[in-house]
Short mmCIF file of C-alpha atoms in Angstrom, two decimals:
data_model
loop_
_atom_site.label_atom_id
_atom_site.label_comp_id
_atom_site.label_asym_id
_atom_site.label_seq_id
_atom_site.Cartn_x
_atom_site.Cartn_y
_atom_site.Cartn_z
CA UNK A 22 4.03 -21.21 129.60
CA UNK A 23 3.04 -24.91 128.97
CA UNK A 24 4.50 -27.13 131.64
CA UNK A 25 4.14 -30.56 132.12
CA UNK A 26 6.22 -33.52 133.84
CA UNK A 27 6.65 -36.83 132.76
CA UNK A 28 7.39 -39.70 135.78
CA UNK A 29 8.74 -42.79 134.98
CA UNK A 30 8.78 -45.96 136.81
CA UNK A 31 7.24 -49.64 136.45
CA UNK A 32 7.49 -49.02 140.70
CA UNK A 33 4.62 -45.91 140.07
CA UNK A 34 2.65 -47.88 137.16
CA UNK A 35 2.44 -50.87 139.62
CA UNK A 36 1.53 -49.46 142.89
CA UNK A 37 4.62 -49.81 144.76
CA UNK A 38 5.38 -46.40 145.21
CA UNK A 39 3.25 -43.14 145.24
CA UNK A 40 4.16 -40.31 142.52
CA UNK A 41 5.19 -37.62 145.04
CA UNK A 42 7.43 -35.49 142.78
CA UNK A 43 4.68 -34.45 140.19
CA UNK A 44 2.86 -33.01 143.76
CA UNK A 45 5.70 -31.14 145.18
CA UNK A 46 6.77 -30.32 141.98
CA UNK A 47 3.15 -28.35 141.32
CA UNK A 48 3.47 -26.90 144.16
CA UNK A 49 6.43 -25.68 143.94
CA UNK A 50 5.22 -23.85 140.51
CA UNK A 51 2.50 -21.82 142.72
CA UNK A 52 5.09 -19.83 143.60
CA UNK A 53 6.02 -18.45 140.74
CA UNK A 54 2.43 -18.17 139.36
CA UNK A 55 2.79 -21.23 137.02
CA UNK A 56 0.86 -24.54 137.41
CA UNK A 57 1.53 -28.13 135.67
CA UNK A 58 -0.52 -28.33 132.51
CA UNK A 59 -0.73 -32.12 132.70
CA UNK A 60 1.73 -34.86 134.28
CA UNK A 61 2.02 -38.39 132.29
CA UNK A 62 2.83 -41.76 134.38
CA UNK A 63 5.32 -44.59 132.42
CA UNK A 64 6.83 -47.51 132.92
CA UNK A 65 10.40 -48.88 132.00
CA UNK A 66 9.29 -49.56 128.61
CA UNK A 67 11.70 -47.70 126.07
CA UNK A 68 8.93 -47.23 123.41
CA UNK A 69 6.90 -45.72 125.63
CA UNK A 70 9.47 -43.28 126.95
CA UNK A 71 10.16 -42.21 123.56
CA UNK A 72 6.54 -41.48 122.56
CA UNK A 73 6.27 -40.05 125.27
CA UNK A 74 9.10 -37.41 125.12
CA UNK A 75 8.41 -36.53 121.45
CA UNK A 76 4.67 -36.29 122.10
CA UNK A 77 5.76 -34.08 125.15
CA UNK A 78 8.60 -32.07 123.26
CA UNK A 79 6.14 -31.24 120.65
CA UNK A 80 3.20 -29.41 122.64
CA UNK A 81 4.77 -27.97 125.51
CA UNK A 82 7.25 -25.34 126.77
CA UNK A 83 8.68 -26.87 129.28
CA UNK A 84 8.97 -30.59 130.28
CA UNK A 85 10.31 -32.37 133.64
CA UNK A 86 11.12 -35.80 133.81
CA UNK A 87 11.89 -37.62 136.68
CA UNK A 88 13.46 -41.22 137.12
CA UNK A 89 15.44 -43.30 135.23
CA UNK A 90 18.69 -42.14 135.62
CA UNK A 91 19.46 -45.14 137.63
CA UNK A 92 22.82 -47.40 137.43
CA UNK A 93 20.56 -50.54 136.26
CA UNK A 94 19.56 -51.92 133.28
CA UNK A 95 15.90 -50.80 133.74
CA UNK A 96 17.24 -47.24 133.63
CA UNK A 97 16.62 -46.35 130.17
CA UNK A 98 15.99 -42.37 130.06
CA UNK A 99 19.15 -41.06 128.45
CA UNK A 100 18.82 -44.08 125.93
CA UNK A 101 15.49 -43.09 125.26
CA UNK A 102 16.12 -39.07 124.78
CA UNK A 103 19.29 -40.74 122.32
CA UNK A 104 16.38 -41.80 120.41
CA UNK A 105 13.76 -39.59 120.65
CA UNK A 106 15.51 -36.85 119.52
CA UNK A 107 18.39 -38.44 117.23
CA UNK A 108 21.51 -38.04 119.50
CA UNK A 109 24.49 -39.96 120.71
CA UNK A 110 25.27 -40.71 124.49
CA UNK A 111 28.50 -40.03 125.76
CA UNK A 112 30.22 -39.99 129.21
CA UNK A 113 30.99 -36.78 131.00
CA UNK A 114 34.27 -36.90 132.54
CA UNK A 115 34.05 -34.34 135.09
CA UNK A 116 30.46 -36.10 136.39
CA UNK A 117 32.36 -39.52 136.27
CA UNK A 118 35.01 -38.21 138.56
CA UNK A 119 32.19 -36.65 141.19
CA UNK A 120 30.48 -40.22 141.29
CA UNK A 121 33.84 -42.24 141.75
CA UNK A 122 34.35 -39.30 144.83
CA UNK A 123 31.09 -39.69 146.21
CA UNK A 124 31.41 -43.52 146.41
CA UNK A 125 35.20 -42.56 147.60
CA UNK A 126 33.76 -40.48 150.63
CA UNK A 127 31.10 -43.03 151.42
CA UNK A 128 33.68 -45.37 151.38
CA UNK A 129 31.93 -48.14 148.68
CA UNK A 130 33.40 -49.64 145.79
CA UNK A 131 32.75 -48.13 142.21
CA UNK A 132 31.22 -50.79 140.23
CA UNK A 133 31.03 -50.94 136.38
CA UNK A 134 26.98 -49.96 136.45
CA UNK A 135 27.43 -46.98 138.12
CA UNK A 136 29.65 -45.30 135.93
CA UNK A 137 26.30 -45.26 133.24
CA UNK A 138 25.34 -42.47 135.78
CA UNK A 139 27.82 -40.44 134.12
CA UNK A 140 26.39 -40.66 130.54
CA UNK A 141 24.38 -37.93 129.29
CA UNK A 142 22.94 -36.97 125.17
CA UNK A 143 25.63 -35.18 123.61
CA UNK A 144 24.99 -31.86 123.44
CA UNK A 145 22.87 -31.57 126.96
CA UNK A 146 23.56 -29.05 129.57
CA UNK A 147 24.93 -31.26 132.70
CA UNK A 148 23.25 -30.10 135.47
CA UNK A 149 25.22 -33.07 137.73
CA UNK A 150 23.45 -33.76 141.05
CA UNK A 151 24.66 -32.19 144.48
CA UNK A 152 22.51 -34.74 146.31
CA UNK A 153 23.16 -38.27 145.04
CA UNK A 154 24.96 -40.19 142.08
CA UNK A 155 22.40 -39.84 138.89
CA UNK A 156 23.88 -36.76 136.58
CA UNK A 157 20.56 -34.10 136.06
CA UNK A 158 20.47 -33.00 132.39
CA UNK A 159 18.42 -30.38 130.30
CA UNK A 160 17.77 -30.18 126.65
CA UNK A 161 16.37 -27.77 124.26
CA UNK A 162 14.98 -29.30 121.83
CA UNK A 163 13.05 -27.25 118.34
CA UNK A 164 12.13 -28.49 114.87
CA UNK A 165 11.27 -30.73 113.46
CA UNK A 166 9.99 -32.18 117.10
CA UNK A 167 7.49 -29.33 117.52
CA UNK A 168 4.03 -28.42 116.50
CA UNK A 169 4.24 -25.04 117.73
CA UNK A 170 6.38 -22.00 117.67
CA UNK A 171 9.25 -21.87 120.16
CA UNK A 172 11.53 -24.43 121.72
CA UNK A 173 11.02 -26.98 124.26
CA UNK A 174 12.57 -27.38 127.51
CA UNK A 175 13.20 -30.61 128.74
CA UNK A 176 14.68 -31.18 132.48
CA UNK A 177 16.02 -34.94 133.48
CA UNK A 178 15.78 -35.24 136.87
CA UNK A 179 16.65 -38.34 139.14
CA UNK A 180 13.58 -39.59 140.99
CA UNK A 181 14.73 -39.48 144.12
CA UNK A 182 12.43 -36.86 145.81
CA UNK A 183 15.58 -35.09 147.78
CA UNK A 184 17.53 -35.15 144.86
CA UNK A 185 15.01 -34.02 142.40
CA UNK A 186 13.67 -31.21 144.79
CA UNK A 187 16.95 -30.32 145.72
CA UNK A 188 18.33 -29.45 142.29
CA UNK A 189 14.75 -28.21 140.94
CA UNK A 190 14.84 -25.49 144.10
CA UNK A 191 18.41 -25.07 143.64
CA UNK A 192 18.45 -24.32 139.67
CA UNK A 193 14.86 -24.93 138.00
CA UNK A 194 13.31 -22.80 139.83
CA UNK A 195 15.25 -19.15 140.03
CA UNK A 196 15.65 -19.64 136.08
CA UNK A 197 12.20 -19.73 135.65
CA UNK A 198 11.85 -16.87 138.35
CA UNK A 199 14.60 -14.68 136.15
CA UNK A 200 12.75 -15.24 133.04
CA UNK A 201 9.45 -14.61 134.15
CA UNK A 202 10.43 -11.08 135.79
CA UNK A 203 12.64 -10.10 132.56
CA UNK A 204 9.24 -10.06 131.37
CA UNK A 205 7.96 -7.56 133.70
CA UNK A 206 6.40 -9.48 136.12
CA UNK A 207 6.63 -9.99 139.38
CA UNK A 208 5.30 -12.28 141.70
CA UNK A 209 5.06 -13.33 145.53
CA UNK A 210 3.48 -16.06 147.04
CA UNK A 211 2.22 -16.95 150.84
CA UNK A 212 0.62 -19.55 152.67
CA UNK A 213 -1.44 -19.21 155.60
CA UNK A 214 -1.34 -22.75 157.77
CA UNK A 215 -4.48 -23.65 159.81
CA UNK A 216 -6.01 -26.60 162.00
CA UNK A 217 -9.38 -27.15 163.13
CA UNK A 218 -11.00 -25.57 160.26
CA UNK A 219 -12.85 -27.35 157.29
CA UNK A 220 -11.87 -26.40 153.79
CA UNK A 221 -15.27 -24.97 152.68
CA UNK A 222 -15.53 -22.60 156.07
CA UNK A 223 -11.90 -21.35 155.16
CA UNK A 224 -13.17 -20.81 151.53
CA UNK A 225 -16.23 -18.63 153.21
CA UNK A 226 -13.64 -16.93 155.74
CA UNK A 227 -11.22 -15.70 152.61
CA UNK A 228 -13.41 -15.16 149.35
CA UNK A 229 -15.36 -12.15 150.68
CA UNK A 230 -11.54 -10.18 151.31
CA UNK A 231 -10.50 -10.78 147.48
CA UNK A 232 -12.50 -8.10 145.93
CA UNK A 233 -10.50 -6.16 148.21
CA UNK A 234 -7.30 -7.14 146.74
CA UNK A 235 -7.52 -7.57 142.67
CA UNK A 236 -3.77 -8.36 141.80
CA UNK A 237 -3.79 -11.80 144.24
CA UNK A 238 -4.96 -15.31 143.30
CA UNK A 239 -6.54 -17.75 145.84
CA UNK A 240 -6.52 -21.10 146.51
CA UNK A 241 -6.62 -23.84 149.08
CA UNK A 242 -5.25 -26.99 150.36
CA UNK A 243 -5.98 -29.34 152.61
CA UNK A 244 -3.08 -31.99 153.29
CA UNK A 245 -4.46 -33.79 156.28
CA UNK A 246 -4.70 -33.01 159.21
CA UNK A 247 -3.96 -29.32 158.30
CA UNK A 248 -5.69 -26.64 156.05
CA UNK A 249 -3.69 -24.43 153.52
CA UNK A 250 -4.79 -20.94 152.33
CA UNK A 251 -2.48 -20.09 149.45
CA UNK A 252 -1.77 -16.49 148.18
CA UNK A 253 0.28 -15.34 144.80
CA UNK A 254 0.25 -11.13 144.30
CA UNK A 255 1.59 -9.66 141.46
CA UNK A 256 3.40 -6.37 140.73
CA UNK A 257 5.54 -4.64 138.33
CA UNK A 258 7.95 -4.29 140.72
CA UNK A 259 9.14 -6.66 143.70
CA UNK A 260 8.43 -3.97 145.79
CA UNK A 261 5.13 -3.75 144.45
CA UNK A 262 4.25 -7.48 144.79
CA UNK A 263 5.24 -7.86 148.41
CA UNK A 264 3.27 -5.50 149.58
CA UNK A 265 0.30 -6.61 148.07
CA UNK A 266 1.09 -9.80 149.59
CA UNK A 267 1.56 -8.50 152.71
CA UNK A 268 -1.95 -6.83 152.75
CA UNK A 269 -3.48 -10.01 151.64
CA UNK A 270 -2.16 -12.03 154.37
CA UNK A 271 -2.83 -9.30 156.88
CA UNK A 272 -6.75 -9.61 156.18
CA UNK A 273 -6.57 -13.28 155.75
CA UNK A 274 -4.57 -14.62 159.38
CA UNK A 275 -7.59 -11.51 160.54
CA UNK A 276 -10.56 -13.33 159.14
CA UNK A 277 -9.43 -16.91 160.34
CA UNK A 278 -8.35 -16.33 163.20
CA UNK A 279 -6.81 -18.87 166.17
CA UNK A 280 -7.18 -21.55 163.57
CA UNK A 281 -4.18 -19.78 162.27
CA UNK A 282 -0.84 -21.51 163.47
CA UNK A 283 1.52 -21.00 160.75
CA UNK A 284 3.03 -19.80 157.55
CA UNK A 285 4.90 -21.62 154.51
CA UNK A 286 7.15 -24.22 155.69
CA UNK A 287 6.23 -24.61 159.45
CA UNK A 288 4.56 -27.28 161.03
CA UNK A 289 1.57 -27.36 164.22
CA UNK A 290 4.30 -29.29 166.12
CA UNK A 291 6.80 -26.47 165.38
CA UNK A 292 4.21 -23.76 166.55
CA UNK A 293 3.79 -25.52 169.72
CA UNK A 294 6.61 -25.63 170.64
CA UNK A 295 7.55 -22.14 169.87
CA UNK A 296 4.59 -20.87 171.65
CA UNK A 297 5.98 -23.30 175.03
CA UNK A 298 9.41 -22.48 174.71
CA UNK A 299 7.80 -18.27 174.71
CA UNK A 300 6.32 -19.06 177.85
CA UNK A 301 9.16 -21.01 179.86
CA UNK A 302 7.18 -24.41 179.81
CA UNK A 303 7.53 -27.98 179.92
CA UNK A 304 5.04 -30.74 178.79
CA UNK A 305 4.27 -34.18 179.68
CA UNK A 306 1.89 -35.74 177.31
CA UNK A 307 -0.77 -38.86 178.43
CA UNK A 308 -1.42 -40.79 175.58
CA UNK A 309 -4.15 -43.96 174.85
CA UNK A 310 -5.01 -44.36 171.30
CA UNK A 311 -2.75 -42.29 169.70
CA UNK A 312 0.27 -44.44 171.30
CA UNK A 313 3.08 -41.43 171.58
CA UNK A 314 2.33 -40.35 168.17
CA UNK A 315 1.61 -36.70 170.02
CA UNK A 316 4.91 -36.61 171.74
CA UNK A 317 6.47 -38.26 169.08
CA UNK A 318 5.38 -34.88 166.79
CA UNK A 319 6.62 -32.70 169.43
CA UNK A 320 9.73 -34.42 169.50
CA UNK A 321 10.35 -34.39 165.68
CA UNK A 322 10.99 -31.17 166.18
CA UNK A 323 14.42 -28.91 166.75
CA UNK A 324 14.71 -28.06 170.33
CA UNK A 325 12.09 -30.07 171.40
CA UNK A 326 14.33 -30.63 174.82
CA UNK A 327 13.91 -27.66 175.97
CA UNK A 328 10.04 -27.74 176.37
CA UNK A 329 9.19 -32.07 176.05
CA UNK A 330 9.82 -33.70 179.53
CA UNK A 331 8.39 -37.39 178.59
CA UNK A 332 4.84 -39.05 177.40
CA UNK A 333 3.02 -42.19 178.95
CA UNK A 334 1.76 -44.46 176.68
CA UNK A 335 -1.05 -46.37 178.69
CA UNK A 336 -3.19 -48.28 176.50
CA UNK A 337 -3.97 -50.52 179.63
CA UNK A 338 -6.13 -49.53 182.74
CA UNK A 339 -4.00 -51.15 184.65
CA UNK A 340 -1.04 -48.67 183.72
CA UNK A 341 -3.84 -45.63 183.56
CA UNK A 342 -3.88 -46.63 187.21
CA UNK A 343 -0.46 -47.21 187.68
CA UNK A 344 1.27 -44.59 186.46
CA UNK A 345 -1.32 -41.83 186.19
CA UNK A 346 -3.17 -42.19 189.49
CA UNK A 347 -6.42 -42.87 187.75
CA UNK A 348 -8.89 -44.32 189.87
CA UNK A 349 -10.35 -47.41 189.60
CA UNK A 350 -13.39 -46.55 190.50
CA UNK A 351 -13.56 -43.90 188.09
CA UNK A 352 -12.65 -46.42 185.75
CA UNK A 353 -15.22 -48.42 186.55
CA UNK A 354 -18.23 -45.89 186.38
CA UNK A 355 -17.26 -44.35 183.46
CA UNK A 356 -14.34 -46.62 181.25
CA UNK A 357 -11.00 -45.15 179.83
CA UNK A 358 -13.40 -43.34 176.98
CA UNK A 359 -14.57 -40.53 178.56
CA UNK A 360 -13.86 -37.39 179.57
CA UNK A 361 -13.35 -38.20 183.15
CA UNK A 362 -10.66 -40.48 182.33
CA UNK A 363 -8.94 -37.86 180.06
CA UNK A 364 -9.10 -35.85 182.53
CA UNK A 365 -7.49 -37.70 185.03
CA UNK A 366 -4.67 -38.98 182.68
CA UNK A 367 -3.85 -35.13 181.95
CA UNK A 368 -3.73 -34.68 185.88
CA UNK A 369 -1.95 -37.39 186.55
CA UNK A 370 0.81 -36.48 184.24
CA UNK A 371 1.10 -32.96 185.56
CA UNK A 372 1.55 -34.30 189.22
CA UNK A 373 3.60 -37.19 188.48
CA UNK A 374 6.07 -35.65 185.91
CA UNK A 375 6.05 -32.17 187.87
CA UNK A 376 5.96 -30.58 184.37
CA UNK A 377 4.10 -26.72 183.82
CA UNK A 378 1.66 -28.18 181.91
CA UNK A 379 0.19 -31.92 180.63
CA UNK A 380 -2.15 -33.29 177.73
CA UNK A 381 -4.05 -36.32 177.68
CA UNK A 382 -5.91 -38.30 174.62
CA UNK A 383 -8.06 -41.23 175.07
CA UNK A 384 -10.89 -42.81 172.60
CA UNK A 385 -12.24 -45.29 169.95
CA UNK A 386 -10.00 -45.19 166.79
CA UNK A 387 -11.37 -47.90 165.13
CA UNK A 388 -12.06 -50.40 163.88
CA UNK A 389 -14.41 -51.17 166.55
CA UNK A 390 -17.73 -49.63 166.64
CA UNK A 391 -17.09 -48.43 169.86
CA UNK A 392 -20.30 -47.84 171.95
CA UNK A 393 -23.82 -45.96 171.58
CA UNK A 394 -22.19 -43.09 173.67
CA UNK A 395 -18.71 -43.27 172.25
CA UNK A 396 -19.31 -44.47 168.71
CA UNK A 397 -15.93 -44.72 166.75
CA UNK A 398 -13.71 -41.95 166.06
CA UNK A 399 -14.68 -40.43 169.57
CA UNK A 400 -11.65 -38.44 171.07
CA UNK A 401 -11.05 -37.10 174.03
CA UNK A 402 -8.27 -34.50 174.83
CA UNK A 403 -7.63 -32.57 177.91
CA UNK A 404 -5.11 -29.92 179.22
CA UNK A 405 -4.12 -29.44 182.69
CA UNK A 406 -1.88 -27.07 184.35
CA UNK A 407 -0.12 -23.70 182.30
CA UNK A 408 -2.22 -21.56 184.51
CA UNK A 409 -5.37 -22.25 183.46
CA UNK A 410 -8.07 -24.97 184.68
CA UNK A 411 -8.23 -28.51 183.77
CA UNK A 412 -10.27 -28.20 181.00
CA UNK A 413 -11.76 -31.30 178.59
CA UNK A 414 -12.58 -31.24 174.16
CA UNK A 415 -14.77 -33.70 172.68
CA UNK A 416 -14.65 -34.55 168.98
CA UNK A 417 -15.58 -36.95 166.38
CA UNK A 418 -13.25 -37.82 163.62
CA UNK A 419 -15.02 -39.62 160.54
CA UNK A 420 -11.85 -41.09 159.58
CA UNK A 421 -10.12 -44.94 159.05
CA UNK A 422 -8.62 -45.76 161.96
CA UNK A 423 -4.75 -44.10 162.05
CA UNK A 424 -6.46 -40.79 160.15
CA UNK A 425 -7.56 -40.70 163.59
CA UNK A 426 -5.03 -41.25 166.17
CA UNK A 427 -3.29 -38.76 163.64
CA UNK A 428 -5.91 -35.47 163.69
CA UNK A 429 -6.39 -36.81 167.43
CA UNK A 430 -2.69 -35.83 167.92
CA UNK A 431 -2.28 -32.78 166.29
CA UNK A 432 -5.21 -31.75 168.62
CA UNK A 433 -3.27 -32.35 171.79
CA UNK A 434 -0.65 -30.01 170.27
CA UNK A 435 -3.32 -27.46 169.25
CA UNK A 436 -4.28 -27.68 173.01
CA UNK A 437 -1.10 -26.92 174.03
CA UNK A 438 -0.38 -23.95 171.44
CA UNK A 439 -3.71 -22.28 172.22
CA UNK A 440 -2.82 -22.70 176.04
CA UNK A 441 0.32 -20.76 175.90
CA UNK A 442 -0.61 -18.20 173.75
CA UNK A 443 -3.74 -17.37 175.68
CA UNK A 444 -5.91 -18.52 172.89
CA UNK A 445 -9.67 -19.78 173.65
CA UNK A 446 -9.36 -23.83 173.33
CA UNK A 447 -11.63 -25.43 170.34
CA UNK A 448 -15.02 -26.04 171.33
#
């Protein structure tokens, strides 16, 4: 199947904002063993939006477009499909009464602009939108638009990423699912979640296990600061397919190891503080350059109150002292970058907040150089208390400047997650 999505936008043409549905949206195909062909990029231009749906009608299977569906003037894609494709736009009743409701419940006033969210090509399947105001549409479209056998698919999403993920997960996707296993096939996909591991030594850790396992694909991500393995079996059964995933993943999490934290869907933060909350502990975090983004993680997470007891942010020496217990002198002799100083932070924390265990992070972000023995992107992190001896990591991030109070963060919560479940700590 040929699938390809077409964004449009003069915000994504111009730089304003980022094309982020096209990359969830790809994703989201792994799944189900498809992948996006090609994606196209336009701007509110109405030419260009039909060119660029007949040009897309004609070669592929399967086309989603996102954006435009808008109540302003700019918000041209149902006037462009009207054209592309020789239809008339009418207003859908029953979508017109679920927008003047939602404004109802949100208690805002209905103006006349809105109510052009209602209008879809006659003849489209209304897909309407749980999620926001912009009525979703889908069109088949055949001859004379095509060049090739077969009918094309088109999807009209909003471009809204929670409303456009939200109805492609909710419909999109299990109709693709259904017709891909009426043909016999079926499919299941994993992901493995790591840290602390580079992309090419993951490739090296996985490839040798494939040869092992002939009905899975492979392939890797790396959206920073973590490091994706991704797994799709197939089978002619689901029964079949699972399995093979299973045994995949089995070998996989065994070849890689503590770097492992995860599976689809959860987060570093969220395995820390699963692996706390296991053990009965609370945390107090110590933070320098990373300025509570650490804690802040932690925090982002559900039920973070039952581990997460507070975080001191002490950029200052004078609060390192202060509030930490840090000594001057140590200060002094060796200067809030080093590992003494992390050290003390982390023990500091533990005695002052009277929490089961502490982390501390301290170092030269950027854009400074830093120094000849603490050159920039230097980062220390320590770990006191949880049974286990105060104990110090070193890196050196090669990154811009909030890359690395970011990586420097998820380290503390590595720290932590190795600490309570016994793992060795990074070296």
């Amino acid at each position: 199947m040929r699938i390809e999505m077409l964004a449009t936008g003069d915000e994504l043409v111009s730089g304003v904002l980022a094309d982020t549905n096209t990359t969830w949206f790809g994703g989201a195909l792994f799944s189900l063993g498809e992948r996006l062909a090609r994606t196209t990029v336009i701007g509110d231009r109405l030419d260009d939006l039909v060119s660029a749906l007949r040009e897309l009608a004609a070669r592929a299977d399967l086309v989603v477009v996102s954006g435009g569906l808008g109540p302003t003037l700019d918000d041209l894609t149902v006037d462009g499909v009207c054209e592309a494709f020789d239809l008339q736009p009418v207003v859908d009743s029953e979508q017109l009464e679920r927008i003047r409701a939602r404004f109802h419940a949100l208690g805002r006033t209905l103006t006349p602009n809105n109510e052009r969210q209602a209008r879809v090509p006659d003849g489209a399947e209304v897909l309407g939108n749980e999620y926001g105001t912009a009525t979703a549409f889908a069109l088949e479209v055949g001859e004379p638009h095509r060049t090739r056998p077969g009918t094309c698919e088109l999807w009209f999403l909003p471009g809204v990423p929670t409303e456009l993920q939200g109805i492609v997960g909710d419909r999109l996707l299990p109709r693709l699912r259904r017709r891909i296993e009426a043909e016999g096939v079926h499919r299941c996909a994993r992901e493995v979640r790591c840290f602390g591991i580079p992309e090419s030594h993951m490739d090296q850790a996985v490839v040798p296990l494939l040869a092992a396992h002939p009905h899975v694909r492979y392939g890797t991500r790396v959206p920073f600061p973590d490091a994706h393995v991704r797994l799709l079996a197939e089978g002619s059964t689901a029964d079949e397919a699972q399995q093979r995933c299973d045994a995949i993943e089995r070998d996989v999490r065994a070849a890689l190891g503590d770097v492992v934290f995860g599976g689809e869907g959860e987060t570093l933060a969220g395995a820390t503080l699963a692996a706390l909350r296991q053990r009965g502990w609370t945390v107090c975090f110590a933070e320098s350059l990373t300025g509570g983004l650490a804690s802040a993680a932690l925090a982002a997470v559900p039920g973070a109150s039952d581990v997460l007891l507070g975080s001191s942010v002490t950029y200052a020496e004078s609060l390192k002292e202060r509030w930490l217990d840090v000594p001057q002198d140590l200060l002094e002799r060796h200067g809030a970058v080093s590992e003494a100083c992390a050290v003390a932070m982390a023990e500091g924390a533990l005695a002052r907040s009277g929490a089961d265990v502490a982390v501390s992070l301290t170092g030269f972000a950027g854009p400074d150089a830093g120094d000849d023995a603490h050159p920039r992107g230097t980062v220390f992190a320590a770990i006191a208390g949880g049974g286990g001896p105060t104990s110090v990591v070193r890196q050196r991030f090669l990154f811009g400047r909030n890359d690395v109070r970011r990586i420097a963060a998820h380290l503390a919560l590595d720290l932590l997650r190795r600490r309570a479940l016994g793992l060795r700590l990074p070296g």
